[in-house]
DNA sequence: CGGGTTCTTGACTATCTTCAACGAAAGTGG
DNA sequence: CCACTTTCGTTGAAGATAGTCAAGAACCCG
């Protein structure tokens, strides 16, 4: 499940690994900055993220970029369309991935359980992307960033000293390209949230949620 | 396949109907303005649009709306996530739909061919939605509307008197909510395209493409 | 420690939205 | 079929949000 506004899937299901009764393929490992695949590549494998964070991006001819999703442990990346990858996929951190043959999705390969799990994952992704449409099309900069932090806190936040804390392995421009903003706007919005004491910025990559309910309100547009 | 920036699927495959060897369920018919399902409904059927145009929408608590997609003949609507519908679906025109049991997607129901076709349709939808992200997040009003008209022309344009002509069964506010704009901006952008002689507006719901290459350039951001 | 990248901040600008009015089209009822 | 009402679409003026350009600060890495 990808980082978008959640529909219902809570952290109730933290990282249900898909287990295949078939060929137990060895986990893949990635270093930060290395690519798993590129747009246009033939799809041979899907991958479940076991450890780490990946970034899926698409480029426009003139260099404008859209981050499609950040993939966290439990998520599946690499769904094919007409047999091809439609995004670039880069590791933001050290990562470990469990590969599944594309055929496991497309014809089951005799493993009905795995097949069903991959399909459900694809369907959840459709729903998650629909949420993200609302974010991109209809939310203000502040609502976008607040939503983003809420979702991340929900999925991968850790409690530290009575507050939830979130690690942001991606750069400000990754966040900007995910939310349809510029880095400057992302930066200003972080500052604004910090000054209004909704969050604290421990360091650039670590955010502390000081007022979770305020953050949630902002994410829903009650901030007016 | 939904109305978004196309990846590769051209009109080469105009309306390949999915044929089931199983229960030949009767076609459903819809009048304009009637709903096929609502967000939150249990999914029992998927539908392939045979005739007509449907609109898939999502609402925010405060009434802001996002049009997720317009579904044209050949498209499948109703993919479940956790068994539920995640959009509202309304007919914009008279429509005819071929229903398929949800089980045909989820476990094949013994019809492997239908199962595979539904799965491929879901995967293509994921790719189409990724295109739409770029549109919502990274394009200007003019690029958005030009892209929209290009895609529609490609999919459902008809040649009339040497020019391609496109019918727009949806309202201006549907277009606005699809592109993440206001109705005023959509209207102004139509006027701008008309004044620069890229399109002609035969009537509110019928657009003539006077300069297709100029429209394509605008959609890609070469308009500067 | 130093050089390069990333992040933040400021001033200014552009694009799009908002608010408001008007006109056109479509639906309703006599 | 026409008058009335309502909805939808267009246009204008003003304002706000986010973008652009530019400089300085913080961070990272060798």
Coordinates of C-alpha atoms (C1' of nucleotides) in Angstrom, one line a residue:
Chain A
X1 CA 0.0 0.0 0.0
X2 CA 1.4 3.3 -1.1
X3 CA 1.7 6.6 0.7
X4 CA -1.4 8.5 -0.1
X5 CA -4.4 9.5 1.9
X6 CA -5.5 6.2 3.4
X7 CA -9.0 5.0 2.6
X8 CA -9.2 2.5 5.4
X9 CA -6.2 0.3 5.5
X10 CA -4.6 1.1 8.8
X11 CA -1.4 -0.2 10.2
X12 CA -3.5 -3.1 11.4
X13 CA -1.8 -5.1 8.7
X14 CA 1.7 -3.9 9.1
X15 CA 3.8 -6.0 6.7
X16 CA 2.0 -9.1 5.7
X17 CA 4.6 -10.7 3.5
X18 CA 3.3 -12.5 0.5
X19 CA 4.5 -16.0 0.8
X20 CA 4.9 -18.1 -2.3
X21 CA 4.8 -21.8 -2.3
X22 CA 6.7 -21.7 -5.6
X23 CA 10.3 -20.9 -6.3
X24 CA 11.6 -19.2 -3.3
X25 CA 13.5 -16.5 -5.1
X26 CA 16.3 -14.7 -3.1
X27 CA 15.6 -11.3 -1.8
X28 CA 17.0 -8.4 -3.8
X29 CA 19.0 -5.7 -2.1
X30 CA 19.3 -2.1 -3.2
X31 CA 21.6 0.8 -2.1
X32 CA 20.2 4.3 -1.8
X33 CA 20.3 6.0 -5.2
X34 CA 20.2 2.8 -7.2
X35 CA 17.4 2.1 -9.5
X36 CA 15.2 -1.0 -9.5
X37 CA 13.8 -0.3 -13.0
X38 CA 13.1 2.4 -15.5
X39 CA 10.1 3.6 -17.4
X40 CA 9.8 1.5 -20.5
X41 CA 11.6 -1.5 -19.2
X42 CA 10.0 -4.9 -19.8
X43 CA 8.4 -6.1 -16.6
X44 CA 9.8 -9.5 -15.5
X45 CA 9.3 -9.2 -11.7
X46 CA 7.1 -7.5 -9.2
X47 CA 8.6 -6.8 -5.8
X48 CA 7.3 -6.5 -2.3
X49 CA 9.2 -4.1 -0.3
X50 CA 10.5 -5.8 2.9
X51 CA 12.8 -3.1 4.2
X52 CA 13.4 0.4 3.1
X53 CA 11.7 3.1 1.0
X54 CA 11.5 3.4 -2.8
X55 CA 10.4 6.3 -4.9
X56 CA 8.3 5.9 -8.1
X57 CA 8.6 8.8 -10.6
X58 CA 7.6 9.9 -14.0
X59 CA 9.1 12.5 -16.2
X60 CA 7.7 15.0 -18.7
X61 CA 9.8 15.8 -21.8
X62 CA 10.7 19.2 -20.5
X63 CA 12.0 17.8 -17.2
X64 CA 9.0 18.3 -15.0
X65 CA 8.7 15.4 -12.7
X66 CA 5.9 13.8 -10.8
X67 CA 6.6 11.5 -7.9
X68 CA 3.9 8.9 -8.2
X69 CA 4.3 7.2 -4.9
X70 CA 6.7 6.3 -2.1
X71 CA 6.7 2.6 -1.5
X72 CA 7.1 1.4 2.1
X73 CA 7.5 -2.1 3.6
X74 CA 4.5 -4.2 2.6
X75 CA 3.9 -2.4 -0.7
X76 CA 4.2 -4.0 -4.1
X77 CA 5.9 -2.2 -6.9
X78 CA 6.3 -3.0 -10.5
X79 CA 2.7 -3.6 -11.8
X80 CA 3.0 -3.8 -15.6
X81 CA 0.8 -2.1 -18.1
X82 CA 1.1 -3.8 -21.5
X83 CA 4.1 -5.6 -20.1
X84 CA 6.1 -2.5 -19.4
X85 CA 7.1 -0.4 -16.4
X86 CA 5.5 3.0 -16.4
X87 CA 7.6 4.7 -13.8
X88 CA 11.2 4.9 -12.7
X89 CA 11.9 3.2 -9.4
X90 CA 14.7 4.3 -7.1
X91 CA 15.7 3.3 -3.6
X92 CA 15.8 6.2 -1.1
X93 CA 17.4 4.0 1.6
X94 CA 19.0 0.6 1.8
X95 CA 16.2 -1.7 0.8
X96 CA 15.4 -5.4 0.7
X97 CA 12.8 -6.7 -1.8
X98 CA 11.1 -10.0 -2.4
X99 CA 10.7 -10.6 -6.1
X100 CA 7.7 -12.4 -7.7
X101 CA 7.6 -13.4 -11.3
X102 CA 5.2 -11.3 -13.3
X103 CA 3.5 -14.6 -14.3
X104 CA 2.5 -15.0 -10.6
X105 CA 0.2 -12.0 -11.1
X106 CA -0.9 -12.6 -14.6
X107 CA -1.8 -16.3 -14.6
X108 CA -1.3 -17.4 -11.1
X109 CA 1.4 -19.9 -11.9
X110 CA -0.4 -22.5 -9.9
X111 CA -0.1 -20.5 -6.7
X112 CA -3.7 -19.2 -6.2
X113 CA -3.0 -17.6 -2.9
X114 CA -0.1 -15.5 -4.1
X115 CA -2.1 -14.6 -7.2
X116 CA -5.0 -13.4 -5.2
X117 CA -2.7 -11.4 -2.9
X118 CA -1.0 -9.6 -5.8
X119 CA -4.4 -8.8 -7.3
X120 CA -5.7 -7.4 -4.1
X121 CA -2.6 -5.3 -3.9
X122 CA -3.2 -3.9 -7.4
X123 CA -6.8 -3.1 -6.5
X124 CA -5.8 -1.3 -3.3
X125 CA -3.4 0.7 -5.3
X126 CA -6.1 1.9 -7.6
X127 CA -8.0 3.1 -4.6
X128 CA -5.0 4.8 -3.1
X129 CA -4.3 6.6 -6.3
X130 CA -7.8 7.9 -6.4
X131 CA -7.2 9.4 -2.9
X132 CA -4.1 11.1 -4.3
X133 CA -6.1 12.7 -7.1
X134 CA -8.1 14.6 -4.5
X135 CA -4.9 15.7 -2.9
X136 CA -3.3 16.9 -6.1
X137 CA -6.4 18.4 -7.7
X138 CA -8.2 20.0 -4.8
X139 CA -6.0 20.7 -1.8
X140 CA -4.0 23.7 -0.8
X141 CA -0.3 23.5 -0.1
X142 CA -0.9 23.4 3.6
X143 CA -3.5 20.7 3.3
X144 CA -1.3 18.7 1.1
X145 CA 1.7 18.7 3.4
X146 CA -0.5 18.1 6.5
X147 CA -2.1 15.1 4.7
X148 CA 1.3 13.8 3.8
X149 CA 2.6 14.0 7.3
X150 CA -0.6 12.4 8.7
X151 CA -0.4 9.5 6.4
X152 CA 3.3 8.9 7.1
X153 CA 2.7 9.2 10.8
X154 CA -0.1 6.6 10.6
X155 CA 2.0 4.2 8.6
X156 CA 5.6 4.6 9.9
X157 CA 5.5 7.0 12.8
X158 CA 7.3 5.9 16.0
X159 CA 6.5 7.1 19.5
X160 CA 9.4 9.0 21.0
X161 CA 9.1 10.7 24.4
X162 CA 5.3 10.9 24.2
X163 CA 5.2 12.3 20.7
X164 CA 4.9 10.6 17.3
X165 CA 8.0 11.1 15.2
X166 CA 8.3 10.5 11.5
X167 CA 11.4 10.0 9.4
X168 CA 11.5 11.5 6.0
X169 CA 14.1 9.7 3.9
X170 CA 13.1 11.7 0.8
X171 CA 14.3 15.2 -0.2
X172 CA 12.2 18.3 -0.1
X173 CA 12.0 18.2 -3.9
X174 CA 10.8 14.6 -3.8
X175 CA 8.0 15.8 -1.5
X176 CA 7.3 18.8 -3.7
X177 CA 7.1 16.6 -6.8
X178 CA 4.8 14.2 -4.9
X179 CA 2.4 16.9 -3.8
X180 CA 2.5 19.0 -7.0
X181 CA 4.3 22.0 -5.3
X182 CA 7.8 23.6 -5.5
X183 CA 10.5 22.9 -3.0
X184 CA 10.2 26.5 -1.8
X185 CA 6.6 26.1 -1.1
X186 CA 7.2 22.9 0.8
X187 CA 9.9 24.5 2.8
X188 CA 7.8 27.5 3.6
X189 CA 4.9 25.3 4.6
X190 CA 7.1 23.2 6.9
X191 CA 8.2 26.5 8.5
X192 CA 4.6 27.6 8.9
X193 CA 3.7 24.3 10.6
X194 CA 6.7 24.6 12.9
X195 CA 5.9 28.2 13.8
X196 CA 2.3 27.4 14.7
X197 CA 3.7 24.6 16.9
X198 CA 1.9 21.8 15.0
X199 CA 5.2 20.1 14.3
X200 CA 8.8 20.4 15.4
X201 CA 11.7 19.8 13.0
X202 CA 14.3 17.8 14.9
X203 CA 16.5 17.6 11.8
X204 CA 15.7 17.9 8.1
X205 CA 14.7 14.3 7.9
X206 CA 13.0 13.9 11.2
X207 CA 9.7 15.5 12.1
X208 CA 8.0 15.5 15.5
X209 CA 4.2 15.8 15.6
X210 CA 3.4 18.2 18.5
X211 CA -0.3 18.6 17.9
X212 CA -1.7 15.6 16.0
X213 CA -5.3 16.8 16.1
X214 CA -4.3 20.2 14.7
X215 CA -2.4 18.5 11.9
X216 CA -5.3 16.3 11.1
X217 CA -7.6 19.3 11.0
X218 CA -5.3 21.1 8.7
X219 CA -5.1 18.1 6.4
X220 CA -8.9 18.1 6.1
X221 CA -9.1 21.8 5.4
X222 CA -10.6 22.9 8.8
X223 CA -7.7 25.3 9.1
X224 CA -9.8 28.2 7.9
Chain B
X1 CA -9.2 2.5 -20.6
X2 CA -10.1 5.8 -19.0
X3 CA -9.8 9.3 -20.3
X4 CA -6.3 10.4 -19.2
X5 CA -3.2 11.1 -21.1
X6 CA -2.7 7.9 -23.1
X7 CA 0.4 5.9 -22.6
X8 CA 0.3 3.9 -25.7
X9 CA -3.1 2.4 -26.0
X10 CA -4.4 4.0 -29.2
X11 CA -7.8 3.6 -30.8
X12 CA -6.3 0.5 -32.4
X13 CA -8.5 -1.5 -30.0
X14 CA -11.7 0.4 -30.2
X15 CA -14.1 -1.6 -28.1
X16 CA -13.0 -5.1 -27.5
X17 CA -15.9 -6.5 -25.6
X18 CA -15.0 -8.9 -22.9
X19 CA -16.8 -12.1 -23.7
X20 CA -17.7 -14.5 -20.9
X21 CA -18.3 -18.1 -21.5
X22 CA -20.2 -18.1 -18.2
X23 CA -23.6 -16.7 -17.3
X24 CA -24.5 -14.3 -20.1
X25 CA -25.9 -11.6 -17.9
X26 CA -28.2 -9.1 -19.5
X27 CA -26.9 -5.7 -20.3
X28 CA -27.8 -2.9 -17.8
X29 CA -29.2 0.4 -19.1
X30 CA -28.8 3.8 -17.5
X31 CA -30.4 7.1 -18.1
X32 CA -28.4 10.4 -17.9
X33 CA -28.2 11.5 -14.3
X34 CA -28.8 8.1 -12.8
X35 CA -26.2 6.5 -10.6
X36 CA -24.6 3.0 -11.1
X37 CA -23.2 2.9 -7.6
X38 CA -22.0 5.1 -4.7
X39 CA -18.9 5.3 -2.7
X40 CA -19.0 2.8 0.1
X41 CA -21.4 0.4 -1.7
X42 CA -20.5 -3.2 -1.6
X43 CA -19.1 -4.3 -5.0
X44 CA -21.1 -7.1 -6.6
X45 CA -20.5 -6.3 -10.2
X46 CA -18.0 -4.8 -12.5
X47 CA -19.2 -3.3 -15.7
X48 CA -17.8 -2.8 -19.1
X49 CA -19.2 0.3 -20.8
X50 CA -20.7 -0.7 -24.1
X51 CA -22.4 2.6 -25.0
X52 CA -22.4 6.0 -23.4
X53 CA -20.2 7.9 -21.0
X54 CA -20.0 7.6 -17.2
X55 CA -18.4 9.9 -14.6
X56 CA -16.5 8.6 -11.5
X57 CA -16.3 11.1 -8.7
X58 CA -15.1 11.4 -5.1
X59 CA -16.2 14.0 -2.6
X60 CA -14.4 15.7 0.3
X61 CA -16.2 16.4 3.5
X62 CA -16.5 20.1 2.7
X63 CA -18.0 19.5 -0.7
X64 CA -14.9 19.8 -2.9
X65 CA -15.1 17.3 -5.6
X66 CA -12.7 15.4 -7.8
X67 CA -13.7 13.7 -11.0
X68 CA -11.6 10.6 -11.0
X69 CA -12.3 9.6 -14.6
X70 CA -14.7 9.6 -17.5
X71 CA -15.5 6.1 -18.7
X72 CA -16.1 5.5 -22.4
X73 CA -17.1 2.4 -24.3
X74 CA -14.5 -0.4 -23.7
X75 CA -13.7 0.8 -20.2
X76 CA -14.3 -1.2 -17.1
X77 CA -15.7 0.5 -14.0
X78 CA -16.3 -0.7 -10.5
X79 CA -13.0 -2.2 -9.4
X80 CA -13.3 -2.9 -5.7
X81 CA -10.9 -2.1 -2.9
X82 CA -11.5 -4.2 0.2
X83 CA -14.8 -5.2 -1.4
X84 CA -16.2 -1.6 -1.6
X85 CA -16.7 1.0 -4.3
X86 CA -14.5 4.0 -3.8
X87 CA -16.2 6.5 -6.1
X88 CA -19.6 7.5 -7.1
X89 CA -20.5 6.6 -10.7
X90 CA -23.1 8.5 -12.7
X91 CA -24.2 8.2 -16.3
X92 CA -23.7 11.4 -18.3
X93 CA -25.6 10.0 -21.3
X94 CA -27.8 7.1 -22.1
X95 CA -25.6 4.1 -21.4
X96 CA -25.5 0.3 -21.8
X97 CA -23.3 -1.8 -19.6
X98 CA -22.2 -5.4 -19.6
X99 CA -22.0 -6.6 -16.0
X100 CA -19.5 -9.1 -14.7
X101 CA -19.6 -10.7 -11.3
X102 CA -16.9 -9.5 -9.0
X103 CA -15.8 -13.1 -8.6
X104 CA -14.9 -13.1 -12.3
X105 CA -12.1 -10.7 -11.4
X106 CA -11.2 -12.1 -8.0
X107 CA -11.0 -15.8 -8.5
X108 CA -11.7 -16.3 -12.2
X109 CA -14.9 -18.3 -11.7
X110 CA -13.5 -20.8 -14.1
X111 CA -13.3 -18.4 -17.0
X112 CA -9.6 -17.8 -17.3
X113 CA -9.9 -15.6 -20.4
X114 CA -12.3 -13.2 -18.8
X115 CA -10.3 -13.2 -15.6
X116 CA -7.2 -12.2 -17.5
X117 CA -9.0 -9.5 -19.5
X118 CA -10.3 -7.9 -16.3
X119 CA -6.9 -8.0 -14.7
X120 CA -5.2 -6.4 -17.7
X121 CA -7.9 -3.7 -17.6
X122 CA -7.1 -3.0 -13.9
X123 CA -3.4 -2.8 -14.7
X124 CA -4.0 -0.4 -17.6
X125 CA -6.0 1.7 -15.3
X126 CA -3.1 2.0 -12.9
X127 CA -1.0 3.2 -15.7
X128 CA -3.6 5.7 -16.9
X129 CA -4.0 7.1 -13.5
X130 CA -0.3 7.7 -13.2
X131 CA -0.5 9.8 -16.4
X132 CA -3.3 11.8 -14.8
X133 CA -1.0 12.5 -11.8
X134 CA 1.3 14.4 -14.1
X135 CA -1.6 16.3 -15.4
X136 CA -3.0 17.3 -12.0
X137 CA 0.3 18.0 -10.3
X138 CA 2.5 19.5 -13.0
X139 CA 0.5 21.1 -15.8
X140 CA -0.9 24.6 -16.3
X141 CA -4.6 25.3 -17.0
X142 CA -3.9 25.6 -20.7
X143 CA -1.8 22.4 -20.8
X144 CA -4.5 20.6 -18.9
X145 CA -7.4 21.5 -21.1
X146 CA -5.3 21.0 -24.3
X147 CA -4.3 17.5 -23.0
X148 CA -7.9 16.7 -22.2
X149 CA -9.1 17.7 -25.7
X150 CA -6.2 15.8 -27.3
X151 CA -7.0 12.6 -25.5
X152 CA -10.7 12.8 -26.2
X153 CA -10.1 13.5 -29.8
X154 CA -7.8 10.5 -30.0
X155 CA -10.4 8.3 -28.4
X156 CA -13.8 9.5 -29.6
X157 CA -13.2 12.2 -32.1
X158 CA -15.1 12.0 -35.4
X159 CA -14.0 13.6 -38.7
X160 CA -16.5 16.1 -39.9
X161 CA -15.8 18.3 -43.0
X162 CA -12.1 17.7 -42.8
X163 CA -11.8 18.5 -39.1
X164 CA -11.8 16.4 -36.1
X165 CA -14.8 17.1 -33.9
X166 CA -15.3 16.1 -30.2
X167 CA -18.5 15.8 -28.3
X168 CA -18.3 16.8 -24.6
X169 CA -21.2 15.2 -22.7
X170 CA -19.9 16.5 -19.4
X171 CA -20.5 20.0 -18.0
X172 CA -17.8 22.6 -17.6
X173 CA -17.7 21.9 -13.9
X174 CA -17.2 18.2 -14.5
X175 CA -14.2 19.2 -16.7
X176 CA -13.0 21.6 -14.0
X177 CA -13.2 18.9 -11.3
X178 CA -11.4 16.5 -13.5
X179 CA -8.5 18.8 -14.2
X180 CA -8.3 20.4 -10.8
X181 CA -9.5 23.9 -11.9
X182 CA -12.5 26.1 -11.5
X183 CA -15.3 26.4 -14.0
X184 CA -14.3 30.0 -14.6
X185 CA -10.8 29.0 -15.5
X186 CA -12.0 26.2 -17.8
X187 CA -14.3 28.6 -19.5
X188 CA -11.6 31.2 -19.9
X189 CA -9.2 28.7 -21.3
X190 CA -11.8 27.5 -23.8
X191 CA -12.2 31.1 -24.9
X192 CA -8.5 31.5 -25.2
X193 CA -8.1 28.4 -27.4
X194 CA -11.0 29.6 -29.5
X195 CA -9.5 33.1 -29.9
X196 CA -6.2 31.7 -30.9
X197 CA -8.0 29.6 -33.5
X198 CA -6.8 26.3 -32.1
X199 CA -10.4 25.1 -31.6
X200 CA -13.9 26.3 -32.6
X201 CA -16.8 25.9 -30.3
X202 CA -19.7 24.7 -32.4
X203 CA -21.9 24.5 -29.4
X204 CA -21.2 24.1 -25.7
X205 CA -20.9 20.4 -26.1
X206 CA -19.2 20.2 -29.4
X207 CA -15.6 21.2 -30.1
X208 CA -13.9 21.4 -33.5
X209 CA -10.2 21.0 -33.6
X210 CA -9.0 23.6 -36.1
X211 CA -5.2 23.2 -35.5
X212 CA -4.5 19.7 -34.1
X213 CA -0.7 20.2 -34.0
X214 CA -1.0 23.5 -32.1
X215 CA -3.3 21.8 -29.6
X216 CA -0.8 19.0 -29.2
X217 CA 2.0 21.5 -28.6
X218 CA 0.0 23.3 -26.0
X219 CA -0.7 20.1 -24.3
X220 CA 3.0 19.4 -23.9
X221 CA 3.9 22.8 -22.8
X222 CA 5.6 24.0 -25.9
X223 CA 3.2 26.9 -25.9
X224 CA 5.8 29.2 -24.3
Chain C
dC1 C1' 37.9 21.5 7.0
dG2 C1' 36.2 22.9 2.5
dG3 C1' 33.2 22.5 -1.6
dG4 C1' 29.0 21.2 -3.3
dT5 C1' 24.4 20.2 -2.6
dT6 C1' 20.1 20.9 -0.3
dC7 C1' 17.2 23.8 2.4
dT8 C1' 15.4 28.1 3.9
dT9 C1' 14.0 32.8 3.5
dG10 C1' 12.9 37.2 1.0
dA11 C1' 10.9 40.1 -2.6
dC12 C1' 8.4 40.1 -6.5
dT13 C1' 5.3 38.1 -10.1
dA14 C1' 2.1 35.2 -12.4
dT15 C1' -1.5 32.2 -12.5
dC16 C1' -5.5 30.8 -10.9
dT17 C1' -9.4 31.7 -7.7
dT18 C1' -13.0 34.4 -5.9
dC19 C1' -16.8 37.2 -6.1
dA20 C1' -20.2 39.3 -8.9
dA21 C1' -23.0 40.2 -12.9
dC22 C1' -24.8 39.0 -17.1
dG23 C1' -26.4 36.0 -20.9
dA24 C1' -27.6 31.6 -22.8
dA25 C1' -29.6 27.3 -22.5
dA26 C1' -32.6 24.0 -20.7
dG27 C1' -36.4 22.3 -17.9
dT28 C1' -41.4 23.2 -16.2
dG29 C1' -46.1 24.2 -16.1
dG30 C1' -49.8 26.5 -17.9
Chain D
dC1 C1' -46.1 26.7 -27.8
dC2 C1' -44.7 30.3 -24.9
dA3 C1' -43.5 32.5 -20.5
dC4 C1' -41.2 31.6 -16.4
dT5 C1' -37.6 29.8 -13.6
dT6 C1' -33.4 27.7 -12.9
dT7 C1' -29.2 26.1 -14.1
dC8 C1' -25.1 26.5 -16.7
dG9 C1' -21.6 29.1 -19.0
dT10 C1' -19.0 33.4 -20.0
dT11 C1' -16.8 37.6 -18.7
dG12 C1' -14.7 41.2 -15.7
dA13 C1' -12.3 43.0 -11.7
dA14 C1' -9.9 42.2 -7.6
dG15 C1' -7.4 39.3 -4.6
dA16 C1' -4.8 35.2 -2.9
dT17 C1' -2.0 31.4 -3.3
dA18 C1' 1.8 29.4 -5.0
dG19 C1' 5.7 30.1 -8.4
dT20 C1' 10.1 32.4 -9.8
dC21 C1' 14.4 34.4 -9.0
dA22 C1' 18.0 35.2 -6.0
dA23 C1' 20.8 35.0 -1.9
dG24 C1' 22.3 33.1 2.3
dA25 C1' 22.3 29.2 5.8
dA26 C1' 22.6 24.5 6.9
dC27 C1' 23.9 20.1 5.9
dC28 C1' 26.7 16.3 3.8
dC29 C1' 30.7 14.0 2.1
dG30 C1' 35.1 13.2 1.0

